Coordinates of C-alpha atoms in Angstrom, one line a residue:
X1 CA 105.0 102.0 174.9
X2 CA 101.4 101.5 173.2
X3 CA 101.4 100.8 169.6
X4 CA 99.9 103.7 167.6
X5 CA 96.4 102.9 166.2
X6 CA 97.3 103.4 162.4
X7 CA 100.0 100.4 163.0
X8 CA 97.2 98.4 165.2
X9 CA 94.7 98.6 162.2
X10 CA 97.5 98.1 159.5
X11 CA 98.7 94.8 161.2
X12 CA 94.7 93.6 161.7
X13 CA 94.3 94.2 157.8
X14 CA 97.2 91.9 157.4
X15 CA 96.3 89.3 159.5
X16 CA 92.6 89.1 158.0
X17 CA 94.0 89.3 154.9
X18 CA 96.4 86.1 155.3
X19 CA 93.8 84.4 157.1
X20 CA 91.4 85.0 154.0
X21 CA 93.9 83.6 151.6
X22 CA 94.2 80.4 153.7
X23 CA 90.6 79.8 153.6
X24 CA 90.7 80.3 150.1
X25 CA 93.6 78.3 149.3
X26 CA 95.6 79.1 146.3
X27 CA 94.9 81.5 143.6
X28 CA 92.7 79.8 140.4
X29 CA 95.2 79.4 137.1
X30 CA 94.5 81.9 134.6
X31 CA 92.1 80.3 132.1
X32 CA 93.6 78.6 129.1
X33 CA 93.6 80.8 125.9
X34 CA 91.5 79.1 123.5
X35 CA 92.3 77.7 120.3
X36 CA 90.9 79.6 117.2
X37 CA 91.1 78.1 113.4
X38 CA 93.0 79.3 110.8
X39 CA 89.6 80.3 109.2
X40 CA 88.9 82.6 112.4
X41 CA 92.4 84.1 112.1
X42 CA 91.7 84.9 108.5
X43 CA 88.3 86.7 108.6
X44 CA 90.5 89.1 109.4
X45 CA 90.1 92.5 106.8
X46 CA 93.2 93.2 105.1
X47 CA 93.2 97.1 103.4
X48 CA 95.0 98.3 100.4
X49 CA 94.6 102.1 100.8
X50 CA 92.2 104.9 101.2
X51 CA 90.5 108.2 100.0
X52 CA 87.9 110.7 100.8
X53 CA 85.7 111.7 98.6
X54 CA 85.8 115.4 97.0
X55 CA 82.6 116.4 99.0
X56 CA 84.4 115.1 102.0
X57 CA 81.5 113.1 102.8
X58 CA 82.5 109.4 102.0
X59 CA 85.8 107.0 102.3
X60 CA 87.1 105.0 99.3
X61 CA 89.4 101.9 100.6
X62 CA 89.8 98.4 99.5
X63 CA 89.6 95.3 101.2
X64 CA 89.9 91.6 101.1
X65 CA 86.7 91.2 102.9
X66 CA 85.0 89.1 100.8
X67 CA 88.1 87.0 100.0
X68 CA 89.7 88.8 97.1
X69 CA 90.5 92.8 97.3
X70 CA 87.4 95.1 96.2
X71 CA 86.5 98.4 96.5
X72 CA 84.2 99.6 99.4
X73 CA 83.1 103.3 100.2
X74 CA 81.7 104.2 103.8
X75 CA 80.4 107.5 105.0
X76 CA 83.0 109.9 106.7
X77 CA 81.3 109.6 109.9
X78 CA 80.7 106.2 110.3
X79 CA 77.3 105.7 110.0
X80 CA 75.6 102.9 108.2
X81 CA 77.7 99.8 106.9
X82 CA 80.1 99.8 104.0
X83 CA 78.8 99.5 100.3
X84 CA 80.5 97.2 98.1
X85 CA 81.5 98.9 94.8
X86 CA 83.2 96.0 92.8
X87 CA 82.7 92.4 92.9
X88 CA 85.8 90.8 91.0
X89 CA 86.2 87.0 92.1
X90 CA 89.7 86.8 90.8
X91 CA 92.0 90.1 90.3
X92 CA 92.9 91.9 93.4
X93 CA 91.4 95.4 92.8
X94 CA 93.3 98.2 94.9
X95 CA 92.0 101.8 95.4
X96 CA 93.8 105.0 94.2
X97 CA 91.3 107.3 94.6
X98 CA 88.7 109.6 93.6
X99 CA 88.6 111.8 90.8
X100 CA 87.6 115.6 91.5
X101 CA 84.4 114.6 89.8
X102 CA 83.5 111.8 92.0
X103 CA 84.8 108.8 89.5
X104 CA 87.3 106.5 90.9
X105 CA 90.6 105.3 89.8
X106 CA 91.9 101.5 91.1
X107 CA 94.5 99.3 90.0
X108 CA 94.7 95.6 89.1
X109 CA 96.8 93.0 87.3
X110 CA 96.1 90.0 86.1
X111 CA 96.4 86.6 88.3
X112 CA 99.4 88.1 90.2
X113 CA 101.5 89.0 87.1
X114 CA 102.1 92.6 88.3
X115 CA 101.5 94.2 85.1
X116 CA 99.0 96.4 86.9
X117 CA 96.5 98.6 84.6
X118 CA 94.8 101.7 85.8
X119 CA 91.1 101.5 85.3
X120 CA 88.0 104.2 85.6
X121 CA 85.1 103.5 88.0
X122 CA 81.9 105.5 86.7
X123 CA 79.5 107.0 88.9
X124 CA 77.1 104.1 87.2
X125 CA 79.4 101.3 88.2
X126 CA 80.7 100.9 84.6
X127 CA 84.2 100.3 84.5
X128 CA 86.9 101.1 81.7
X129 CA 90.7 100.4 81.4
X130 CA 92.5 103.4 80.6
X131 CA 95.7 101.5 79.5
X132 CA 95.1 98.7 77.8
X133 CA 98.0 97.5 76.6
X134 CA 98.8 93.4 77.6
X135 CA 102.3 93.4 78.1
X136 CA 103.2 96.5 79.8
X137 CA 102.9 97.9 83.4
X138 CA 101.1 100.9 84.2
X139 CA 102.1 103.2 88.0
X140 CA 99.8 105.7 89.3
X141 CA 102.0 109.1 89.6
X142 CA 99.3 110.9 91.5
X143 CA 96.8 114.1 90.3
X144 CA 98.1 117.3 89.3
X145 CA 97.9 120.2 91.2
X146 CA 95.2 121.7 89.4
X147 CA 93.2 118.6 89.5
X148 CA 92.7 118.5 85.7
X149 CA 95.1 115.4 84.8
X150 CA 97.0 112.9 86.7
X151 CA 100.4 111.3 86.0
X152 CA 101.3 107.8 85.4
X153 CA 104.5 105.8 84.6
X154 CA 104.7 103.2 82.1
X155 CA 106.9 101.0 80.0
X156 CA 104.7 100.7 77.3
X157 CA 107.6 102.4 75.1
X158 CA 110.6 100.3 76.2
X159 CA 110.0 97.2 78.5
X160 CA 113.0 98.0 80.5
X161 CA 112.3 101.8 81.3
X162 CA 109.5 103.7 82.7
X163 CA 108.2 107.1 80.9
X164 CA 105.8 109.4 82.5
X165 CA 102.4 110.6 81.1
X166 CA 99.7 113.1 81.8
X167 CA 95.9 111.8 81.1
X168 CA 93.4 114.6 80.9
X169 CA 90.5 114.0 83.1
X170 CA 87.9 115.7 80.6
X171 CA 89.1 113.2 77.5
X172 CA 90.9 110.7 79.3
X173 CA 93.6 110.9 76.6
X174 CA 97.4 110.6 77.5
X175 CA 100.4 112.9 76.5
X176 CA 104.1 111.9 77.0
X177 CA 106.1 113.9 79.3
X178 CA 109.1 112.2 80.1
X179 CA 110.9 109.9 77.3
X180 CA 112.9 107.9 79.7
X181 CA 116.6 107.6 78.0
X182 CA 117.2 104.6 80.7
X183 CA 118.4 104.3 84.1
X184 CA 116.0 106.9 85.5
X185 CA 112.6 106.3 87.3
X186 CA 110.4 109.4 87.1
X187 CA 108.8 110.7 90.5
X188 CA 107.0 113.7 91.3
X189 CA 105.7 116.3 89.2
X190 CA 105.9 119.9 90.7
X191 CA 102.7 121.7 90.8
X192 CA 103.2 124.2 88.4
X193 CA 104.2 121.3 85.7
X194 CA 107.4 122.8 85.2
X195 CA 109.8 120.0 86.7
X196 CA 109.8 116.1 87.4
X197 CA 112.0 114.6 89.8
X198 CA 113.6 111.9 88.9
X199 CA 115.6 108.8 90.6
X200 CA 118.4 107.2 89.4
X201 CA 119.5 104.0 91.0
X202 CA 123.1 102.7 90.9
X203 CA 123.3 100.2 93.7
X204 CA 121.0 98.9 96.6
X205 CA 123.3 101.6 98.4
X206 CA 124.0 104.4 95.9
X207 CA 121.1 106.6 94.4
X208 CA 121.0 110.0 93.2
X209 CA 117.9 112.4 92.3
X210 CA 117.8 114.6 89.1
X211 CA 115.7 117.5 87.9
X212 CA 114.3 117.5 84.7
X213 CA 113.1 120.8 82.8
X214 CA 110.0 120.3 81.2
X215 CA 110.6 123.8 79.2
X216 CA 114.7 123.1 78.8
X217 CA 114.4 119.5 78.4
X218 CA 117.4 119.8 80.5
X219 CA 118.4 117.1 83.0
X220 CA 120.0 118.6 86.4
X221 CA 122.0 116.3 88.7
X222 CA 120.8 117.7 92.4
X223 CA 123.0 115.1 94.4
X224 CA 126.6 115.0 93.3
X225 CA 128.4 112.8 95.9
X226 CA 131.2 110.8 96.6
X227 CA 131.1 107.2 97.8
X228 CA 128.0 105.4 98.5
X229 CA 125.1 107.6 99.2
X230 CA 121.6 106.9 99.0
X231 CA 119.2 109.6 97.6
X232 CA 115.7 110.0 96.6
X233 CA 113.2 112.5 95.7
X234 CA 110.2 112.7 98.2
X235 CA 107.9 115.6 96.5
X236 CA 107.6 119.0 95.5
X237 CA 106.4 121.6 98.2
X238 CA 103.2 123.0 96.8
X239 CA 104.7 126.7 95.6
X240 CA 106.9 124.7 93.6
X241 CA 110.2 126.4 94.9
X242 CA 111.6 123.4 96.6
X243 CA 111.9 119.8 96.2
X244 CA 112.3 117.5 99.4
X245 CA 115.3 114.8 99.0
X246 CA 115.6 111.7 101.1
X247 CA 119.7 111.1 101.9
X248 CA 121.9 109.4 104.2
X249 CA 125.0 111.7 102.9
X250 CA 127.1 111.7 105.7
X251 CA 125.1 109.8 108.1
X252 CA 124.0 106.1 109.1
X253 CA 120.4 106.9 108.5
X254 CA 118.3 108.7 106.2
X255 CA 117.3 112.1 106.8
X256 CA 115.3 114.5 104.8
X257 CA 116.5 117.9 102.9
X258 CA 115.1 121.0 101.3
X259 CA 116.6 121.5 97.9
X260 CA 115.8 125.1 96.7
X261 CA 115.4 125.1 93.3
X262 CA 116.2 128.6 92.7
X263 CA 119.4 129.1 94.6
X264 CA 120.6 125.2 94.4
X265 CA 121.1 125.5 98.3
X266 CA 120.0 122.6 100.5
X267 CA 118.8 122.5 104.1
X268 CA 117.9 120.0 106.5
X269 CA 114.5 119.5 107.1
X270 CA 114.1 116.7 109.4
X271 CA 116.2 114.2 110.9
X272 CA 115.9 111.6 113.5
X273 CA 118.4 108.8 115.2
X274 CA 116.6 106.1 112.9
X275 CA 115.4 106.4 109.2
X276 CA 112.8 108.9 107.9
X277 CA 110.7 106.4 105.8
X278 CA 108.7 109.1 104.6
X279 CA 108.1 113.0 104.6
X280 CA 105.5 114.4 102.5
X281 CA 103.1 117.8 102.6
X282 CA 99.7 118.5 102.7
X283 CA 98.0 119.8 99.6
X284 CA 98.1 123.6 100.5
X285 CA 101.2 122.7 102.6
X286 CA 100.1 123.7 106.1
X287 CA 101.0 119.9 107.5
X288 CA 103.9 117.8 107.0
X289 CA 103.7 114.2 107.5
X290 CA 106.8 112.8 108.9
X291 CA 107.2 108.8 109.8
X292 CA 110.4 107.7 111.1
X293 CA 111.6 103.6 111.2
X294 CA 112.0 103.4 115.0
X295 CA 112.9 99.8 115.7
X296 CA 110.5 97.9 113.5
X297 CA 107.7 100.3 114.5
X298 CA 106.5 103.6 112.5
X299 CA 106.6 106.8 114.7
X300 CA 104.3 109.3 113.0
X301 CA 104.3 112.8 113.3
X302 CA 101.9 115.4 111.8
X303 CA 103.7 118.7 111.9
X304 CA 102.0 122.0 111.5
X305 CA 104.2 123.8 109.3
X306 CA 103.1 127.6 110.6
X307 CA 104.6 126.2 114.0
X308 CA 106.9 123.6 112.8
X309 CA 105.6 121.7 115.9
X310 CA 103.5 118.2 116.1
X311 CA 100.0 118.4 116.3
X312 CA 98.4 116.7 119.0
X313 CA 96.8 113.5 117.8
X314 CA 93.4 111.9 119.8
X315 CA 94.0 109.3 121.7
X316 CA 94.0 105.8 119.9
X317 CA 94.9 102.0 120.8
X318 CA 98.3 101.3 120.9
X319 CA 99.9 100.8 117.2
X320 CA 101.4 102.6 114.3
X321 CA 99.5 105.1 112.4
X322 CA 100.2 104.6 108.5
X323 CA 98.5 105.5 105.6
X324 CA 97.4 109.1 106.6
X325 CA 95.7 111.2 103.6
X326 CA 94.7 114.6 104.2
X327 CA 92.0 116.0 102.0
X328 CA 92.8 119.3 99.9
X329 CA 90.5 121.6 102.1
X330 CA 93.4 120.4 104.8
X331 CA 90.1 119.6 107.3
X332 CA 89.9 116.0 107.3
X333 CA 92.0 112.9 107.3
X334 CA 91.7 109.2 107.3
X335 CA 94.5 106.7 108.5
X336 CA 95.0 103.2 109.8
X337 CA 96.1 102.1 113.2
X338 CA 97.7 98.8 113.7
X339 CA 100.5 96.5 115.7
X340 CA 101.7 93.3 116.1
X341 CA 98.8 92.0 117.8
X342 CA 96.1 94.0 116.6
X343 CA 95.1 94.1 112.5
X344 CA 94.4 97.8 111.1
X345 CA 91.3 99.8 112.0
X346 CA 90.7 102.4 109.6
X347 CA 89.7 105.9 111.1
X348 CA 88.5 109.1 110.1
X349 CA 89.5 112.4 111.9
X350 CA 88.3 116.2 111.5
X351 CA 90.6 118.4 112.2
X352 CA 88.6 121.0 113.1
X353 CA 86.5 119.0 115.7
X354 CA 89.0 116.6 116.8
X355 CA 87.0 113.9 116.4
X356 CA 88.4 110.5 115.4
X357 CA 86.2 107.8 114.3
X358 CA 86.5 104.0 113.8
X359 CA 85.4 103.3 110.4
X360 CA 86.1 99.5 109.5
X361 CA 87.7 97.3 112.0
X362 CA 90.4 94.8 110.7
X363 CA 89.9 92.2 113.5
X364 CA 87.3 89.5 113.5
X365 CA 85.0 89.6 116.4
X366 CA 85.0 86.0 117.0
X367 CA 88.5 86.4 118.4
X368 CA 89.2 87.9 121.9
X369 CA 92.0 90.7 121.2
X370 CA 93.2 89.3 124.6
X371 CA 94.2 86.3 123.4
X372 CA 96.6 87.5 120.9
X373 CA 100.1 88.2 121.3
X374 CA 102.6 91.1 121.0
X375 CA 105.9 91.2 119.5
X376 CA 108.8 91.7 121.4
X377 CA 111.8 93.6 119.9
X378 CA 114.8 91.5 121.2
X379 CA 118.8 91.2 120.3
X380 CA 121.3 88.9 120.2
X381 CA 125.0 88.8 119.2
X382 CA 126.0 87.0 115.9
X383 CA 129.0 84.5 115.1
X384 CA 131.1 87.9 114.4
X385 CA 129.9 90.0 117.2
X386 CA 127.6 91.9 115.0
X387 CA 124.1 92.7 117.1
X388 CA 121.0 91.4 115.4
X389 CA 117.3 92.6 115.8
X390 CA 114.6 90.3 116.2
X391 CA 110.8 90.1 116.8
X392 CA 109.9 87.4 119.7
X393 CA 106.6 85.8 119.7
X394 CA 105.6 83.4 122.4
X395 CA 102.5 81.3 123.5
X396 CA 100.9 83.6 126.6
X397 CA 101.3 80.1 128.9
X398 CA 105.0 80.0 127.8
X399 CA 107.4 79.2 131.0
X400 CA 110.8 78.0 132.2
X401 CA 110.7 74.4 132.0
X402 CA 108.4 73.9 128.6
X403 CA 109.8 72.3 125.7
X404 CA 107.9 74.1 123.0
X405 CA 108.8 74.1 119.1
X406 CA 109.8 77.2 117.7
X407 CA 109.6 78.6 114.0
X408 CA 112.1 81.3 112.7
X409 CA 110.6 83.7 110.1
X410 CA 113.0 84.9 107.6
X411 CA 111.8 88.3 105.4
X412 CA 111.8 88.8 101.8
X413 CA 114.2 91.1 100.2
X414 CA 117.2 90.6 100.6
X415 CA 116.9 94.2 101.8
X416 CA 113.8 93.7 103.8
X417 CA 112.3 94.0 107.1
X418 CA 110.2 92.4 109.4
X419 CA 108.1 95.1 111.3
X420 CA 105.7 94.9 114.3
X421 CA 102.7 94.2 111.8
X422 CA 99.8 91.9 112.7
X423 CA 100.5 88.5 110.9
X424 CA 97.4 86.2 110.9
X425 CA 99.9 83.3 110.2
X426 CA 102.3 84.7 113.0
X427 CA 98.9 84.7 115.7
X428 CA 97.8 81.1 114.3
X429 CA 101.0 79.3 114.9
X430 CA 101.9 80.7 118.6
X431 CA 98.1 80.2 119.4
X432 CA 98.8 76.9 118.5
X433 CA 101.7 76.5 121.0
X434 CA 104.6 77.4 118.6
X435 CA 107.6 80.0 119.4
X436 CA 108.1 82.1 116.4
X437 CA 111.2 84.6 116.1
X438 CA 111.2 87.1 113.1
X439 CA 115.0 87.7 112.5
X440 CA 116.0 91.0 110.7
X441 CA 119.4 89.6 110.1
X442 CA 122.5 91.4 108.5
X443 CA 121.4 93.2 105.5
X444 CA 117.9 93.8 106.8
X445 CA 117.2 97.8 106.5
X446 CA 115.9 100.0 108.9
X447 CA 119.1 99.6 111.2
X448 CA 121.5 102.0 109.0
X449 CA 123.5 101.7 105.9
X450 CA 126.1 99.8 107.7
X451 CA 123.7 96.8 108.7
X452 CA 122.0 96.9 105.3
X453 CA 125.1 96.7 103.3
X454 CA 126.7 94.1 105.8
X455 CA 125.5 90.9 103.5
X456 CA 126.6 92.1 99.9
X457 CA 127.9 89.4 98.1
X458 CA 127.6 87.3 101.4
X459 CA 124.2 85.9 100.9
X460 CA 123.8 82.5 102.1
X461 CA 126.7 82.9 104.3
X462 CA 127.1 85.3 106.7
X463 CA 123.0 86.4 106.8
X464 CA 122.6 82.8 107.4
X465 CA 125.2 82.3 110.2
X466 CA 122.8 85.2 112.0
X467 CA 119.7 82.8 111.6
X468 CA 121.6 79.8 113.0
X469 CA 122.9 82.0 116.0
X470 CA 119.4 83.0 116.9
X471 CA 119.2 79.3 118.2
X472 CA 121.2 80.1 121.3
X473 CA 118.9 83.1 121.9
X474 CA 115.8 80.7 121.8
X475 CA 117.4 77.7 123.6
X476 CA 118.3 80.3 126.2
X477 CA 114.9 81.4 127.0
X478 CA 114.1 78.1 128.8
X479 CA 110.8 77.3 127.2
X480 CA 112.2 76.3 123.5
X481 CA 113.5 72.8 122.6
X482 CA 116.7 73.3 121.0
X483 CA 115.8 70.0 119.2
X484 CA 112.6 71.4 117.5
X485 CA 113.8 74.6 116.0
X486 CA 112.4 75.3 112.0
X487 CA 113.0 78.1 109.3
X488 CA 110.3 79.6 107.3
X489 CA 110.1 82.4 104.7
X490 CA 108.8 84.0 101.5
X491 CA 110.8 85.0 98.4
X492 CA 114.5 85.9 99.8
X493 CA 113.1 84.3 102.8
X494 CA 112.7 81.1 101.3
X495 CA 115.8 81.1 99.8
X496 CA 116.9 81.5 103.3
X497 CA 115.3 78.7 103.9
X498 CA 116.6 76.4 101.3
X499 CA 119.9 77.5 102.1
X500 CA 119.3 76.8 105.8
X501 CA 118.5 73.4 104.6
X502 CA 121.2 72.6 102.3
X503 CA 124.3 74.7 103.9
X504 CA 123.7 73.7 107.6
X505 CA 122.0 70.5 107.3
X506 CA 121.8 69.8 111.0
X507 CA 120.9 73.2 112.3
X508 CA 117.2 73.4 111.7
X509 CA 114.5 70.5 111.9
X510 CA 112.3 71.7 109.3
X511 CA 112.2 74.4 106.4
X512 CA 108.7 76.1 104.9
X513 CA 109.9 77.5 101.7
X514 CA 107.1 80.0 100.5
X515 CA 108.2 81.0 96.6
X516 CA 111.8 81.2 97.4
X517 CA 114.9 81.5 95.2
X518 CA 116.6 77.8 94.5
X519 CA 118.8 79.0 91.5
X520 CA 120.2 82.5 91.7
X521 CA 121.7 82.0 87.9
X522 CA 118.1 81.1 86.8
X523 CA 116.4 84.1 88.7
X524 CA 119.0 86.8 88.0
X525 CA 118.7 86.3 84.3
X526 CA 114.6 85.7 84.5
X527 CA 114.2 88.9 86.2
X528 CA 111.0 91.1 84.8
X529 CA 112.8 93.7 82.3
X530 CA 110.5 96.9 84.1
X531 CA 113.0 96.2 87.1
X532 CA 115.3 98.4 85.0
X533 CA 118.1 99.8 86.9
X534 CA 116.8 97.8 90.0
X535 CA 117.8 94.6 88.3
X536 CA 121.3 96.1 87.5
X537 CA 121.4 97.1 91.1
X538 CA 120.8 93.8 92.3
X539 CA 123.5 92.2 90.0
X540 CA 126.1 94.1 92.0
X541 CA 124.6 93.4 95.0
X542 CA 124.6 89.6 94.7
X543 CA 126.4 89.0 91.4
X544 CA 126.1 88.9 88.1
X545 CA 124.7 85.8 86.1
X546 CA 127.2 86.2 83.3
X547 CA 130.8 87.1 85.1
X548 CA 129.6 85.5 88.9
X549 CA 128.4 82.6 87.5
X550 CA 130.2 80.0 89.8
X551 CA 129.6 82.3 92.7
X552 CA 126.1 82.1 92.2
X553 CA 126.2 78.5 91.5
X554 CA 127.9 77.8 94.7
X555 CA 124.9 79.9 96.7
X556 CA 122.3 78.3 94.9
X557 CA 120.7 75.7 97.0
X558 CA 119.4 73.7 93.8
X559 CA 122.7 72.3 92.8
X560 CA 123.3 71.2 96.7
X561 CA 120.0 69.5 97.6
X562 CA 121.9 66.1 97.8
X563 CA 122.6 67.7 101.3
X564 CA 119.3 68.5 102.3
X565 CA 118.1 65.8 104.7
X566 CA 115.1 67.5 106.9
X567 CA 111.3 67.8 106.1
X568 CA 110.9 70.7 103.6
X569 CA 107.3 72.1 102.6
X570 CA 107.4 74.3 99.4
X571 CA 104.4 76.9 98.4
X572 CA 104.2 78.6 95.3
X573 CA 102.3 80.6 93.1
X574 CA 102.2 79.7 89.2
X575 CA 102.1 83.2 87.6
X576 CA 104.9 84.4 90.0
X577 CA 107.3 86.4 87.8
X578 CA 110.1 87.1 90.2
X579 CA 110.6 83.2 91.3
X580 CA 109.7 81.3 88.2
X581 CA 107.4 78.0 89.3
X582 CA 109.9 75.9 87.7
X583 CA 112.4 76.6 91.1
X584 CA 110.1 75.2 92.9
X585 CA 109.6 72.1 90.8
X586 CA 113.0 71.5 90.5
X587 CA 113.5 71.9 94.2
X588 CA 110.8 69.3 95.2
X589 CA 112.3 67.0 92.7
X590 CA 115.2 67.2 93.6
X591 CA 114.8 66.8 97.5
X592 CA 112.5 63.8 96.6
X593 CA 115.4 62.0 95.5
X594 CA 117.0 61.9 98.9
X595 CA 114.0 60.2 100.4
X596 CA 113.2 63.0 102.6
X597 CA 109.7 63.8 103.3
X598 CA 108.4 67.2 100.9
X599 CA 105.2 68.4 100.7
X600 CA 104.2 70.9 97.4
X601 CA 101.4 73.2 97.4
X602 CA 100.8 75.5 94.1
X603 CA 97.9 77.9 93.2
X604 CA 97.3 78.6 89.5
X605 CA 95.9 81.8 90.2
X606 CA 98.6 83.8 92.7
X607 CA 101.8 85.5 91.7
X608 CA 104.5 86.6 93.9
X609 CA 102.4 86.3 97.3
X610 CA 98.8 86.1 98.3
X611 CA 95.8 88.0 97.3
X612 CA 93.3 85.6 97.5
X613 CA 92.1 84.5 101.2
X614 CA 90.8 81.4 100.1
X615 CA 94.3 80.6 99.0
X616 CA 96.1 81.9 101.9
X617 CA 93.7 79.9 104.1
X618 CA 95.2 76.7 102.2
X619 CA 98.8 77.7 102.6
X620 CA 98.4 78.4 106.2
X621 CA 96.6 75.8 107.3
X622 CA 99.6 73.2 105.1
X623 CA 102.5 75.1 107.0
X624 CA 100.5 74.5 110.6
X625 CA 99.4 70.8 109.5
X626 CA 103.5 70.3 108.3
X627 CA 104.9 71.6 111.4
X628 CA 102.3 69.4 113.7
X629 CA 103.8 66.6 111.5
X630 CA 107.4 67.1 111.5
X631 CA 108.3 69.9 113.9
X632 CA 106.4 69.3 117.0
X633 CA 105.8 65.7 116.4
X634 CA 102.8 63.2 116.9
X635 CA 101.3 63.3 120.5
X636 CA 102.9 66.5 121.5

């Protein structure tokens, strides 16, 4: 029987392919990923908000393009280069937005002290501080719906309580709207200026929403409940008839209800299998912008309220859409797109034409985007069987049999969450052969209220054990050296670093503490007054310095430094109002007494975090050099 012609041809093709492979030899190895400097990674542009001008022709944004956050403006259609509007060399400037007459509001503090003021930039470039008190904090609360004034919160009258003010745009004179008796935080003002939404924090897992009537001066509880339920106001509808409220009542994750002010009835507006992180309406109410915290990513929908269906967004690079800003006409918007392997890009979008335009790209053009790595969501079992989520970043050429050094990255909080966002430090370390595992230990937000509360009064214990257990996952990858796993973090993550070295001294090869808590008794006693109810909530979650001093002493690494025997790098801002510099001073001095290698990097012009690119470069370079010396080892 003859072989069919098609099969003969297929067989001949296979033979020719095999023969050509023999002649060509083995496939060439993929090109090695080039090494980039920290300066190249830090040429990435970070953004701080955006707004569209009243005539919808320009876009305002803030960025650290020149090393310090300043204001910039670019045409909405993307033609031309950004125009720099401010030139601060010291304090970061963050865009608030345009006033209806085209003047600009922005926010800035002094050297990272977090006492923000609201500034006005005139059209000719002149600057005026609208909130001149030295020791008070001022936070923008939005434009009024009639666009004749704006609102702001301030603790000017009482350092521990934020009042609500209204400032007339024409006269720039403020008026006190709500005098806070304590315990509240004023939120959105209804478009008709009749009501103020109030948030009241009881604990980190229990809060309420109230309604203050500006006519009757009455305060009404809207979220009566039993047990621990987290409630918070989102915003009023444009017709002032309803208030959107975020709640986790009867549910593991937060969802949004619409409360009818006339009837007192609530109906579920939006609900998902994860936390709804934000839900707000455009100026006229045509669109609803819904963000869901889906497993460390932002899942965004823009819903047309006429159909209650999501609109079709244009094709965009993979990543999260954030910072959506829709004009009053509802014809145009701006937003950012970012991912774990791509810094944010600012886009403009025209609803009528469907045209999307990239305005400013965050990635340094000297870096090939293909050389960057994506974070991978993984999970592992902890000591008690609880499943712990984490984000894994590994070098592109990592393979079984390698013995790569690894570093755990622990977020702040304690109730924070490491998300799939771009990090120059992570990319820098991975580009230099380190595996990075960002652990979302118990107590992290985004994974349900049970997981969030699982570390209460167990800080430096159960959550630290989650970090220790991650070493088993890393070892099982086959490309991580189990003897070369370190721990690093900022703020609460810095505390976890110190706790790891002090309470589990044999588990981690090195530690990098970035403005971390060393002494809980001092830190809780010295929390800024303006934290108000949040400070009381922290007392209930972690411990009260007056009644729980023994427990706080036991979980404070400062009092157990004699157990630290692994190399430590400490990074601290001198103006930090949350974790005082003395915390780091003392931990460094005590650990040095053990004869342990300790390196200390301080910045006189930073607070609780970095806002100056030059300082961030210095810190990140110090981290890599420290890890090369003490974790990777010489000659590796």
